[in-house]
JSON list of C-alpha atoms in Angstrom, two decimals:
[
{"chain": "N", "resi": 19, "resn": "ALA", "atom": "CA", "xyz": [28.44, -10.04, 9.75]},
{"chain": "N", "resi": 20, "resn": "GLN", "atom": "CA", "xyz": [26.56, -10.57, 6.55]},
{"chain": "N", "resi": 21, "resn": "SER", "atom": "CA", "xyz": [28.25, -12.47, 3.78]},
{"chain": "N", "resi": 22, "resn": "VAL", "atom": "CA", "xyz": [27.37, -14.19, 0.56]},
{"chain": "N", "resi": 23, "resn": "THR", "atom": "CA", "xyz": [29.26, -17.11, -0.93]},
{"chain": "N", "resi": 24, "resn": "GLN", "atom": "CA", "xyz": [29.00, -18.31, -4.47]},
{"chain": "N", "resi": 25, "resn": "PRO", "atom": "CA", "xyz": [31.20, -21.42, -4.50]},
{"chain": "N", "resi": 26, "resn": "ASP", "atom": "CA", "xyz": [31.48, -21.71, -8.26]},
{"chain": "N", "resi": 27, "resn": "ILE", "atom": "CA", "xyz": [33.57, -19.11, -10.08]},
{"chain": "N", "resi": 28, "resn": "HIS", "atom": "CA", "xyz": [32.39, -20.39, -13.43]},
{"chain": "N", "resi": 29, "resn": "ILE", "atom": "CA", "xyz": [30.10, -23.09, -14.76]},
{"chain": "N", "resi": 30, "resn": "THR", "atom": "CA", "xyz": [29.70, -24.49, -18.25]},
{"chain": "N", "resi": 31, "resn": "VAL", "atom": "CA", "xyz": [26.49, -26.15, -19.35]},
{"chain": "N", "resi": 32, "resn": "SER", "atom": "CA", "xyz": [25.21, -27.35, -22.68]},
{"chain": "N", "resi": 33, "resn": "GLU", "atom": "CA", "xyz": [22.37, -25.50, -24.30]},
{"chain": "N", "resi": 34, "resn": "GLY", "atom": "CA", "xyz": [19.11, -27.13, -23.32]},
{"chain": "N", "resi": 35, "resn": "ALA", "atom": "CA", "xyz": [20.54, -28.62, -20.14]},
{"chain": "N", "resi": 36, "resn": "SER", "atom": "CA", "xyz": [19.39, -27.69, -16.68]},
{"chain": "N", "resi": 37, "resn": "LEU", "atom": "CA", "xyz": [21.24, -25.20, -14.53]},
{"chain": "N", "resi": 38, "resn": "GLU", "atom": "CA", "xyz": [21.76, -24.68, -10.84]},
{"chain": "N", "resi": 39, "resn": "LEU", "atom": "CA", "xyz": [23.90, -21.88, -9.43]},
{"chain": "N", "resi": 40, "resn": "ARG", "atom": "CA", "xyz": [24.71, -22.11, -5.77]},
{"chain": "N", "resi": 41, "resn": "CYS", "atom": "CA", "xyz": [24.50, -19.37, -3.20]},
{"chain": "N", "resi": 42, "resn": "ASN", "atom": "CA", "xyz": [24.99, -19.51, 0.55]},
{"chain": "N", "resi": 43, "resn": "TYR", "atom": "CA", "xyz": [24.55, -16.60, 2.87]},
{"chain": "N", "resi": 44, "resn": "SER", "atom": "CA", "xyz": [25.25, -15.62, 6.42]},
{"chain": "N", "resi": 45, "resn": "TYR", "atom": "CA", "xyz": [22.78, -13.35, 8.14]},
{"chain": "N", "resi": 46, "resn": "GLY", "atom": "CA", "xyz": [21.35, -13.09, 11.64]},
{"chain": "N", "resi": 47, "resn": "ALA", "atom": "CA", "xyz": [17.70, -13.15, 10.62]},
{"chain": "N", "resi": 48, "resn": "THR", "atom": "CA", "xyz": [15.69, -13.90, 7.55]},
{"chain": "N", "resi": 49, "resn": "PRO", "atom": "CA", "xyz": [17.28, -11.77, 4.90]},
{"chain": "N", "resi": 50, "resn": "TYR", "atom": "CA", "xyz": [16.10, -10.29, 1.70]},
{"chain": "N", "resi": 51, "resn": "LEU", "atom": "CA", "xyz": [17.69, -12.34, -1.07]},
{"chain": "N", "resi": 52, "resn": "PHE", "atom": "CA", "xyz": [18.30, -11.50, -4.68]},
{"chain": "N", "resi": 53, "resn": "TRP", "atom": "CA", "xyz": [19.77, -12.83, -7.87]},
{"chain": "N", "resi": 54, "resn": "TYR", "atom": "CA", "xyz": [21.10, -10.42, -10.48]},
{"chain": "N", "resi": 55, "resn": "VAL", "atom": "CA", "xyz": [22.45, -11.07, -13.95]},
{"chain": "N", "resi": 56, "resn": "GLN", "atom": "CA", "xyz": [25.09, -9.03, -15.73]},
{"chain": "N", "resi": 57, "resn": "SER", "atom": "CA", "xyz": [25.88, -9.29, -19.40]},
{"chain": "N", "resi": 58, "resn": "PRO", "atom": "CA", "xyz": [29.36, -8.15, -20.50]},
{"chain": "N", "resi": 59, "resn": "GLY", "atom": "CA", "xyz": [29.77, -4.39, -20.30]},
{"chain": "N", "resi": 60, "resn": "GLN", "atom": "CA", "xyz": [26.31, -3.90, -18.87]},
{"chain": "N", "resi": 61, "resn": "GLY", "atom": "CA", "xyz": [24.75, -3.06, -15.55]},
{"chain": "N", "resi": 62, "resn": "LEU", "atom": "CA", "xyz": [22.97, -5.63, -13.42]},
{"chain": "N", "resi": 63, "resn": "GLN", "atom": "CA", "xyz": [19.42, -6.77, -13.94]},
{"chain": "N", "resi": 64, "resn": "LEU", "atom": "CA", "xyz": [17.27, -8.12, -11.15]},
{"chain": "N", "resi": 65, "resn": "LEU", "atom": "CA", "xyz": [16.23, -11.71, -11.92]},
{"chain": "N", "resi": 66, "resn": "LEU", "atom": "CA", "xyz": [14.24, -12.45, -8.81]},
{"chain": "N", "resi": 67, "resn": "LYS", "atom": "CA", "xyz": [13.88, -11.63, -5.14]},
{"chain": "N", "resi": 68, "resn": "TYR", "atom": "CA", "xyz": [12.80, -13.28, -1.92]},
{"chain": "N", "resi": 69, "resn": "PHE", "atom": "CA", "xyz": [11.36, -11.35, 0.98]},
{"chain": "N", "resi": 70, "resn": "SER", "atom": "CA", "xyz": [9.07, -13.79, 2.78]},
{"chain": "N", "resi": 71, "resn": "GLY", "atom": "CA", "xyz": [6.38, -16.39, 2.18]},
{"chain": "N", "resi": 72, "resn": "ASP", "atom": "CA", "xyz": [6.67, -19.07, -0.46]},
{"chain": "N", "resi": 73, "resn": "THR", "atom": "CA", "xyz": [10.25, -20.29, -0.49]},
{"chain": "N", "resi": 74, "resn": "LEU", "atom": "CA", "xyz": [10.20, -21.04, -4.21]},
{"chain": "N", "resi": 75, "resn": "VAL", "atom": "CA", "xyz": [10.47, -17.79, -6.11]},
{"chain": "N", "resi": 76, "resn": "GLN", "atom": "CA", "xyz": [9.83, -17.33, -9.80]},
{"chain": "N", "resi": 77, "resn": "GLY", "atom": "CA", "xyz": [11.76, -14.75, -11.74]},
{"chain": "N", "resi": 78, "resn": "ILE", "atom": "CA", "xyz": [12.17, -13.44, -15.22]},
{"chain": "N", "resi": 79, "resn": "LYS", "atom": "CA", "xyz": [13.61, -15.36, -18.17]},
{"chain": "N", "resi": 80, "resn": "GLY", "atom": "CA", "xyz": [12.44, -18.70, -16.78]},
{"chain": "N", "resi": 81, "resn": "PHE", "atom": "CA", "xyz": [14.62, -18.61, -13.67]},
{"chain": "N", "resi": 82, "resn": "GLU", "atom": "CA", "xyz": [13.57, -19.69, -10.21]},
{"chain": "N", "resi": 83, "resn": "ALA", "atom": "CA", "xyz": [15.26, -19.87, -6.84]},
{"chain": "N", "resi": 84, "resn": "GLU", "atom": "CA", "xyz": [14.54, -21.70, -3.64]},
{"chain": "N", "resi": 85, "resn": "PHE", "atom": "CA", "xyz": [15.17, -20.34, -0.18]},
{"chain": "N", "resi": 86, "resn": "LYS", "atom": "CA", "xyz": [16.27, -23.04, 2.25]},
{"chain": "N", "resi": 87, "resn": "ARG", "atom": "CA", "xyz": [16.65, -21.66, 5.71]},
{"chain": "N", "resi": 88, "resn": "SER", "atom": "CA", "xyz": [18.15, -24.83, 7.16]},
{"chain": "N", "resi": 89, "resn": "GLN", "atom": "CA", "xyz": [20.95, -24.71, 4.60]},
{"chain": "N", "resi": 90, "resn": "SER", "atom": "CA", "xyz": [21.26, -20.92, 4.43]},
{"chain": "N", "resi": 91, "resn": "SER", "atom": "CA", "xyz": [21.01, -21.26, 0.69]},
{"chain": "N", "resi": 92, "resn": "PHE", "atom": "CA", "xyz": [19.26, -19.56, -2.17]},
{"chain": "N", "resi": 93, "resn": "ASN", "atom": "CA", "xyz": [20.18, -21.51, -5.27]},
{"chain": "N", "resi": 94, "resn": "LEU", "atom": "CA", "xyz": [19.17, -20.33, -8.72]},
{"chain": "N", "resi": 95, "resn": "ARG", "atom": "CA", "xyz": [17.78, -22.81, -11.23]},
{"chain": "N", "resi": 96, "resn": "LYS", "atom": "CA", "xyz": [16.62, -22.99, -14.78]},
{"chain": "N", "resi": 97, "resn": "PRO", "atom": "CA", "xyz": [15.29, -26.17, -16.40]},
{"chain": "N", "resi": 98, "resn": "SER", "atom": "CA", "xyz": [16.64, -25.49, -19.89]},
{"chain": "N", "resi": 99, "resn": "VAL", "atom": "CA", "xyz": [19.46, -23.07, -20.59]},
{"chain": "N", "resi": 100, "resn": "HIS", "atom": "CA", "xyz": [19.58, -20.94, -23.71]},
{"chain": "N", "resi": 101, "resn": "TRP", "atom": "CA", "xyz": [22.76, -19.56, -25.27]},
{"chain": "N", "resi": 102, "resn": "SER", "atom": "CA", "xyz": [21.58, -16.06, -24.37]},
{"chain": "N", "resi": 103, "resn": "ASP", "atom": "CA", "xyz": [21.80, -16.97, -20.68]},
{"chain": "N", "resi": 104, "resn": "ALA", "atom": "CA", "xyz": [25.59, -16.81, -20.83]},
{"chain": "N", "resi": 105, "resn": "ALA", "atom": "CA", "xyz": [26.46, -14.03, -18.38]},
{"chain": "N", "resi": 106, "resn": "GLU", "atom": "CA", "xyz": [27.67, -13.31, -14.87]},
{"chain": "N", "resi": 107, "resn": "TYR", "atom": "CA", "xyz": [25.25, -14.09, -12.07]},
{"chain": "N", "resi": 108, "resn": "PHE", "atom": "CA", "xyz": [25.37, -12.44, -8.67]},
{"chain": "N", "resi": 109, "resn": "CYS", "atom": "CA", "xyz": [23.61, -13.56, -5.53]},
{"chain": "N", "resi": 110, "resn": "ALA", "atom": "CA", "xyz": [22.97, -10.81, -3.00]},
{"chain": "N", "resi": 111, "resn": "VAL", "atom": "CA", "xyz": [21.71, -10.31, 0.52]},
{"chain": "N", "resi": 112, "resn": "GLY", "atom": "CA", "xyz": [19.83, -7.20, 1.49]},
{"chain": "N", "resi": 113, "resn": "ASP", "atom": "CA", "xyz": [19.99, -5.72, 4.93]},
{"chain": "N", "resi": 114, "resn": "THR", "atom": "CA", "xyz": [16.40, -5.75, 6.17]},
{"chain": "N", "resi": 115, "resn": "GLY", "atom": "CA", "xyz": [17.15, -3.06, 8.70]},
{"chain": "N", "resi": 116, "resn": "GLY", "atom": "CA", "xyz": [19.18, -0.75, 6.56]},
{"chain": "N", "resi": 117, "resn": "PHE", "atom": "CA", "xyz": [20.07, -0.01, 3.02]},
{"chain": "N", "resi": 118, "resn": "LYS", "atom": "CA", "xyz": [23.09, -1.98, 2.04]},
{"chain": "N", "resi": 119, "resn": "THR", "atom": "CA", "xyz": [23.27, -4.99, -0.18]},
{"chain": "N", "resi": 120, "resn": "ILE", "atom": "CA", "xyz": [26.07, -7.50, -0.01]},
{"chain": "N", "resi": 121, "resn": "PHE", "atom": "CA", "xyz": [26.98, -9.18, -3.28]},
{"chain": "N", "resi": 122, "resn": "GLY", "atom": "CA", "xyz": [28.59, -12.51, -3.82]},
{"chain": "N", "resi": 123, "resn": "ALA", "atom": "CA", "xyz": [31.68, -12.80, -5.99]},
{"chain": "N", "resi": 124, "resn": "GLY", "atom": "CA", "xyz": [29.63, -13.93, -8.94]},
{"chain": "N", "resi": 125, "resn": "THR", "atom": "CA", "xyz": [29.42, -17.04, -11.09]},
{"chain": "N", "resi": 126, "resn": "ARG", "atom": "CA", "xyz": [30.14, -16.81, -14.77]},
{"chain": "N", "resi": 127, "resn": "LEU", "atom": "CA", "xyz": [27.94, -19.07, -16.86]},
{"chain": "N", "resi": 128, "resn": "PHE", "atom": "CA", "xyz": [29.20, -20.39, -20.17]},
{"chain": "N", "resi": 129, "resn": "VAL", "atom": "CA", "xyz": [26.77, -22.11, -22.51]},
{"chain": "N", "resi": 130, "resn": "LYS", "atom": "CA", "xyz": [28.09, -24.51, -25.12]},
{"chain": "N", "resi": 131, "resn": "ALA", "atom": "CA", "xyz": [26.25, -25.58, -28.22]},
{"chain": "C", "resi": 30, "resn": "GLY", "atom": "CA", "xyz": [11.17, -2.16, -11.84]},
{"chain": "C", "resi": 31, "resn": "ALA", "atom": "CA", "xyz": [12.68, 1.28, -11.90]},
{"chain": "C", "resi": 32, "resn": "VAL", "atom": "CA", "xyz": [14.68, 2.55, -14.85]},
{"chain": "C", "resi": 33, "resn": "VAL", "atom": "CA", "xyz": [18.08, 4.08, -14.27]},
{"chain": "C", "resi": 34, "resn": "SER", "atom": "CA", "xyz": [20.27, 5.70, -16.89]},
{"chain": "C", "resi": 35, "resn": "GLN", "atom": "CA", "xyz": [23.93, 6.64, -16.80]},
{"chain": "C", "resi": 36, "resn": "HIS", "atom": "CA", "xyz": [25.87, 9.07, -18.90]},
{"chain": "C", "resi": 37, "resn": "PRO", "atom": "CA", "xyz": [28.32, 8.73, -20.45]},
{"chain": "C", "resi": 38, "resn": "SER", "atom": "CA", "xyz": [28.47, 5.02, -21.11]},
{"chain": "C", "resi": 39, "resn": "TRP", "atom": "CA", "xyz": [32.16, 5.23, -21.95]},
{"chain": "C", "resi": 40, "resn": "VAL", "atom": "CA", "xyz": [34.71, 7.96, -21.37]},
{"chain": "C", "resi": 41, "resn": "ILE", "atom": "CA", "xyz": [38.43, 8.31, -21.96]},
{"chain": "C", "resi": 42, "resn": "CYS", "atom": "CA", "xyz": [40.28, 11.08, -20.18]},
{"chain": "C", "resi": 43, "resn": "LYS", "atom": "CA", "xyz": [43.85, 12.16, -19.63]},
{"chain": "C", "resi": 44, "resn": "SER", "atom": "CA", "xyz": [45.58, 11.70, -16.33]},
{"chain": "C", "resi": 45, "resn": "GLY", "atom": "CA", "xyz": [45.04, 14.67, -14.04]},
{"chain": "C", "resi": 46, "resn": "THR", "atom": "CA", "xyz": [41.70, 15.71, -15.44]},
{"chain": "C", "resi": 47, "resn": "SER", "atom": "CA", "xyz": [38.29, 15.29, -13.81]},
{"chain": "C", "resi": 48, "resn": "VAL", "atom": "CA", "xyz": [35.35, 13.31, -15.10]},
{"chain": "C", "resi": 49, "resn": "LYS", "atom": "CA", "xyz": [31.70, 13.58, -14.14]},
{"chain": "C", "resi": 50, "resn": "ILE", "atom": "CA", "xyz": [29.34, 10.64, -14.42]},
{"chain": "C", "resi": 51, "resn": "GLU", "atom": "CA", "xyz": [25.60, 11.18, -14.21]},
{"chain": "C", "resi": 52, "resn": "CYS", "atom": "CA", "xyz": [23.07, 8.73, -12.85]},
{"chain": "C", "resi": 53, "resn": "ARG", "atom": "CA", "xyz": [19.41, 9.46, -13.48]},
{"chain": "C", "resi": 54, "resn": "SER", "atom": "CA", "xyz": [16.30, 7.81, -12.16]},
{"chain": "C", "resi": 55, "resn": "LEU", "atom": "CA", "xyz": [13.83, 8.01, -15.03]},
{"chain": "C", "resi": 56, "resn": "ASP", "atom": "CA", "xyz": [10.61, 6.91, -13.40]},
{"chain": "C", "resi": 57, "resn": "PHE", "atom": "CA", "xyz": [11.18, 6.96, -9.67]},
{"chain": "C", "resi": 58, "resn": "GLN", "atom": "CA", "xyz": [12.06, 9.53, -7.05]},
{"chain": "C", "resi": 59, "resn": "ALA", "atom": "CA", "xyz": [15.19, 8.10, -5.57]},
{"chain": "C", "resi": 60, "resn": "THR", "atom": "CA", "xyz": [16.14, 9.48, -2.21]},
{"chain": "C", "resi": 61, "resn": "THR", "atom": "CA", "xyz": [18.94, 6.95, -2.01]},
{"chain": "C", "resi": 62, "resn": "MET", "atom": "CA", "xyz": [21.27, 5.91, -4.78]},
{"chain": "C", "resi": 63, "resn": "PHE", "atom": "CA", "xyz": [24.43, 3.85, -4.68]},
{"chain": "C", "resi": 64, "resn": "TRP", "atom": "CA", "xyz": [27.71, 4.06, -6.52]},
{"chain": "C", "resi": 65, "resn": "TYR", "atom": "CA", "xyz": [29.71, 0.94, -7.20]},
{"chain": "C", "resi": 66, "resn": "ARG", "atom": "CA", "xyz": [33.01, 0.21, -8.79]},
{"chain": "C", "resi": 67, "resn": "GLN", "atom": "CA", "xyz": [33.67, -3.03, -10.59]},
{"chain": "C", "resi": 68, "resn": "PHE", "atom": "CA", "xyz": [37.05, -4.35, -11.68]},
{"chain": "C", "resi": 69, "resn": "PRO", "atom": "CA", "xyz": [37.26, -6.85, -14.53]},
{"chain": "C", "resi": 70, "resn": "LYS", "atom": "CA", "xyz": [35.86, -10.24, -13.64]},
{"chain": "C", "resi": 71, "resn": "GLN", "atom": "CA", "xyz": [35.14, -9.16, -10.08]},
{"chain": "C", "resi": 72, "resn": "SER", "atom": "CA", "xyz": [32.10, -8.37, -8.02]},
{"chain": "C", "resi": 73, "resn": "LEU", "atom": "CA", "xyz": [30.75, -4.94, -7.24]},
{"chain": "C", "resi": 74, "resn": "MET", "atom": "CA", "xyz": [32.44, -2.81, -4.63]},
{"chain": "C", "resi": 75, "resn": "LEU", "atom": "CA", "xyz": [30.20, -0.30, -2.93]},
{"chain": "C", "resi": 76, "resn": "MET", "atom": "CA", "xyz": [31.87, 3.10, -2.96]},
{"chain": "C", "resi": 77, "resn": "ALA", "atom": "CA", "xyz": [29.24, 5.31, -1.40]},
{"chain": "C", "resi": 78, "resn": "THR", "atom": "CA", "xyz": [25.60, 5.85, -0.65]},
{"chain": "C", "resi": 79, "resn": "SER", "atom": "CA", "xyz": [24.20, 8.99, -2.18]},
{"chain": "C", "resi": 80, "resn": "ASN", "atom": "CA", "xyz": [21.47, 10.70, -0.21]},
{"chain": "C", "resi": 81, "resn": "GLU", "atom": "CA", "xyz": [19.31, 13.38, -1.76]},
{"chain": "C", "resi": 82, "resn": "GLY", "atom": "CA", "xyz": [19.88, 16.74, -0.15]},
{"chain": "C", "resi": 83, "resn": "SER", "atom": "CA", "xyz": [22.66, 15.63, 2.15]},
{"chain": "C", "resi": 84, "resn": "LYS", "atom": "CA", "xyz": [26.24, 14.45, 2.10]},
{"chain": "C", "resi": 85, "resn": "ALA", "atom": "CA", "xyz": [27.09, 11.08, 0.70]},
{"chain": "C", "resi": 86, "resn": "THR", "atom": "CA", "xyz": [28.17, 8.26, 2.97]},
{"chain": "C", "resi": 87, "resn": "TYR", "atom": "CA", "xyz": [31.44, 6.77, 1.83]},
{"chain": "C", "resi": 88, "resn": "GLU", "atom": "CA", "xyz": [32.67, 3.26, 2.44]},
{"chain": "C", "resi": 89, "resn": "GLN", "atom": "CA", "xyz": [35.88, 2.70, 4.29]},
{"chain": "C", "resi": 90, "resn": "GLY", "atom": "CA", "xyz": [38.89, 3.21, 2.09]},
{"chain": "C", "resi": 91, "resn": "VAL", "atom": "CA", "xyz": [37.11, 5.37, -0.49]},
{"chain": "C", "resi": 92, "resn": "GLU", "atom": "CA", "xyz": [38.56, 8.86, -0.76]},
{"chain": "C", "resi": 93, "resn": "LYS", "atom": "CA", "xyz": [35.71, 11.33, -0.54]},
{"chain": "C", "resi": 94, "resn": "ASP", "atom": "CA", "xyz": [37.82, 14.15, -1.94]},
{"chain": "C", "resi": 95, "resn": "LYS", "atom": "CA", "xyz": [38.66, 12.11, -4.97]},
{"chain": "C", "resi": 96, "resn": "PHE", "atom": "CA", "xyz": [35.23, 10.70, -5.68]},
{"chain": "C", "resi": 97, "resn": "LEU", "atom": "CA", "xyz": [32.84, 13.60, -5.26]},
{"chain": "C", "resi": 98, "resn": "ILE", "atom": "CA", "xyz": [29.19, 12.67, -5.08]},
{"chain": "C", "resi": 99, "resn": "ASN", "atom": "CA", "xyz": [26.34, 15.09, -5.44]},
{"chain": "C", "resi": 100, "resn": "HIS", "atom": "CA", "xyz": [22.66, 14.19, -5.16]},
{"chain": "C", "resi": 101, "resn": "ALA", "atom": "CA", "xyz": [20.96, 17.52, -5.65]},
{"chain": "C", "resi": 102, "resn": "SER", "atom": "CA", "xyz": [17.60, 16.22, -6.82]},
{"chain": "C", "resi": 103, "resn": "LEU", "atom": "CA", "xyz": [15.45, 13.12, -6.47]},
{"chain": "C", "resi": 104, "resn": "THR", "atom": "CA", "xyz": [16.29, 12.03, -9.97]},
{"chain": "C", "resi": 105, "resn": "LEU", "atom": "CA", "xyz": [19.97, 12.84, -10.38]},
{"chain": "C", "resi": 106, "resn": "SER", "atom": "CA", "xyz": [23.15, 11.80, -8.64]},
{"chain": "C", "resi": 107, "resn": "THR", "atom": "CA", "xyz": [26.59, 12.58, -9.99]},
{"chain": "C", "resi": 108, "resn": "LEU", "atom": "CA", "xyz": [30.00, 11.06, -9.35]},
{"chain": "C", "resi": 109, "resn": "THR", "atom": "CA", "xyz": [33.02, 13.18, -10.19]},
{"chain": "C", "resi": 110, "resn": "VAL", "atom": "CA", "xyz": [36.39, 11.49, -10.33]},
{"chain": "C", "resi": 111, "resn": "THR", "atom": "CA", "xyz": [38.84, 14.29, -9.61]},
{"chain": "C", "resi": 112, "resn": "SER", "atom": "CA", "xyz": [42.43, 14.34, -10.81]},
{"chain": "C", "resi": 113, "resn": "ALA", "atom": "CA", "xyz": [41.96, 10.97, -12.40]},
{"chain": "C", "resi": 114, "resn": "HIS", "atom": "CA", "xyz": [44.84, 8.55, -12.70]},
{"chain": "C", "resi": 115, "resn": "PRO", "atom": "CA", "xyz": [45.19, 5.29, -14.62]},
{"chain": "C", "resi": 116, "resn": "GLU", "atom": "CA", "xyz": [44.41, 3.27, -11.49]},
{"chain": "C", "resi": 117, "resn": "ASP", "atom": "CA", "xyz": [40.97, 4.92, -11.44]},
{"chain": "C", "resi": 118, "resn": "SER", "atom": "CA", "xyz": [40.15, 3.20, -14.70]},
{"chain": "C", "resi": 119, "resn": "SER", "atom": "CA", "xyz": [37.21, 0.96, -13.98]},
{"chain": "C", "resi": 120, "resn": "PHE", "atom": "CA", "xyz": [33.55, 0.26, -14.57]},
{"chain": "C", "resi": 121, "resn": "TYR", "atom": "CA", "xyz": [31.34, 2.51, -12.45]},
{"chain": "C", "resi": 122, "resn": "ILE", "atom": "CA", "xyz": [27.74, 1.53, -11.83]},
{"chain": "C", "resi": 123, "resn": "CYS", "atom": "CA", "xyz": [25.00, 3.39, -10.02]},
{"chain": "C", "resi": 124, "resn": "SER", "atom": "CA", "xyz": [21.78, 2.01, -8.66]},
{"chain": "C", "resi": 125, "resn": "GLU", "atom": "CA", "xyz": [18.67, 3.16, -6.92]},
{"chain": "C", "resi": 126, "resn": "ARG", "atom": "CA", "xyz": [17.14, 1.39, -4.02]},
{"chain": "C", "resi": 127, "resn": "GLY", "atom": "CA", "xyz": [13.65, -0.07, -4.18]},
{"chain": "C", "resi": 128, "resn": "ASN", "atom": "CA", "xyz": [11.22, -0.43, -1.35]},
{"chain": "C", "resi": 129, "resn": "ARG", "atom": "CA", "xyz": [12.84, -3.51, 0.19]},
{"chain": "C", "resi": 130, "resn": "SER", "atom": "CA", "xyz": [16.51, -3.00, -0.61]},
{"chain": "C", "resi": 131, "resn": "GLU", "atom": "CA", "xyz": [16.27, -4.45, -4.09]},
{"chain": "C", "resi": 132, "resn": "GLN", "atom": "CA", "xyz": [18.30, -2.35, -6.43]},
{"chain": "C", "resi": 133, "resn": "TYR", "atom": "CA", "xyz": [17.82, -1.16, -9.96]},
{"chain": "C", "resi": 134, "resn": "PHE", "atom": "CA", "xyz": [21.07, -0.60, -11.77]},
{"chain": "C", "resi": 135, "resn": "GLY", "atom": "CA", "xyz": [22.19, 1.75, -14.45]},
{"chain": "C", "resi": 136, "resn": "PRO", "atom": "CA", "xyz": [24.00, 0.35, -17.48]},
{"chain": "C", "resi": 137, "resn": "GLY", "atom": "CA", "xyz": [27.39, 1.43, -16.14]},
{"chain": "C", "resi": 138, "resn": "THR", "atom": "CA", "xyz": [30.13, 3.80, -17.26]},
{"chain": "C", "resi": 139, "resn": "ARG", "atom": "CA", "xyz": [33.50, 2.56, -18.38]},
{"chain": "C", "resi": 140, "resn": "LEU", "atom": "CA", "xyz": [36.23, 5.02, -17.48]},
{"chain": "C", "resi": 141, "resn": "THR", "atom": "CA", "xyz": [39.65, 4.77, -19.06]},
{"chain": "C", "resi": 142, "resn": "VAL", "atom": "CA", "xyz": [42.35, 7.13, -17.86]},
{"chain": "C", "resi": 143, "resn": "THR", "atom": "CA", "xyz": [45.35, 7.45, -20.12]}
]
């Protein structure tokens, strides 16, 4: 069965520091992979997506993610975090054969000055 | 990406009443839309898949008679919480599916049942 694991419930980084949010998935084939961001009281916004091809994916707001098949991972990175990046981040796996998307539990990012 | 709106953004209702939440696709004809529920500090829980012109597909454990979903057009899906109770208080989010299962989310509706 498909599953998504985000090992870190919350992470705190200093403004200007680099960021890496971890995501591991379980899926029988190459999945569609996504990262979404949710600000408090808001819906989710798609940051980036991986379908195939280049394993390093660029997204909006300076984020990138790398698909590593051998590790079943799709970690999100940003070289320099801004205070406005404080939010909840969800990794997700899309079912390539159907419609459903499985979301991880989320990682809350805190940014300190 | 697609733009999805929800209305209302926040609603308070009394226990026993019904509340309708609208989800509109503003720039895309969405044959499939999803309804999620999110509890504080938790991930999204898929409630149902809304299919235009046909009955919604509900996830296990979701009461279809309590959470009525209608998807009468390609741009509008509605979720009606019938006979609402305080335990139905939650954040409800809809989304529409893109071409490769990416999703575009509405801003969410916070329901408080008193």
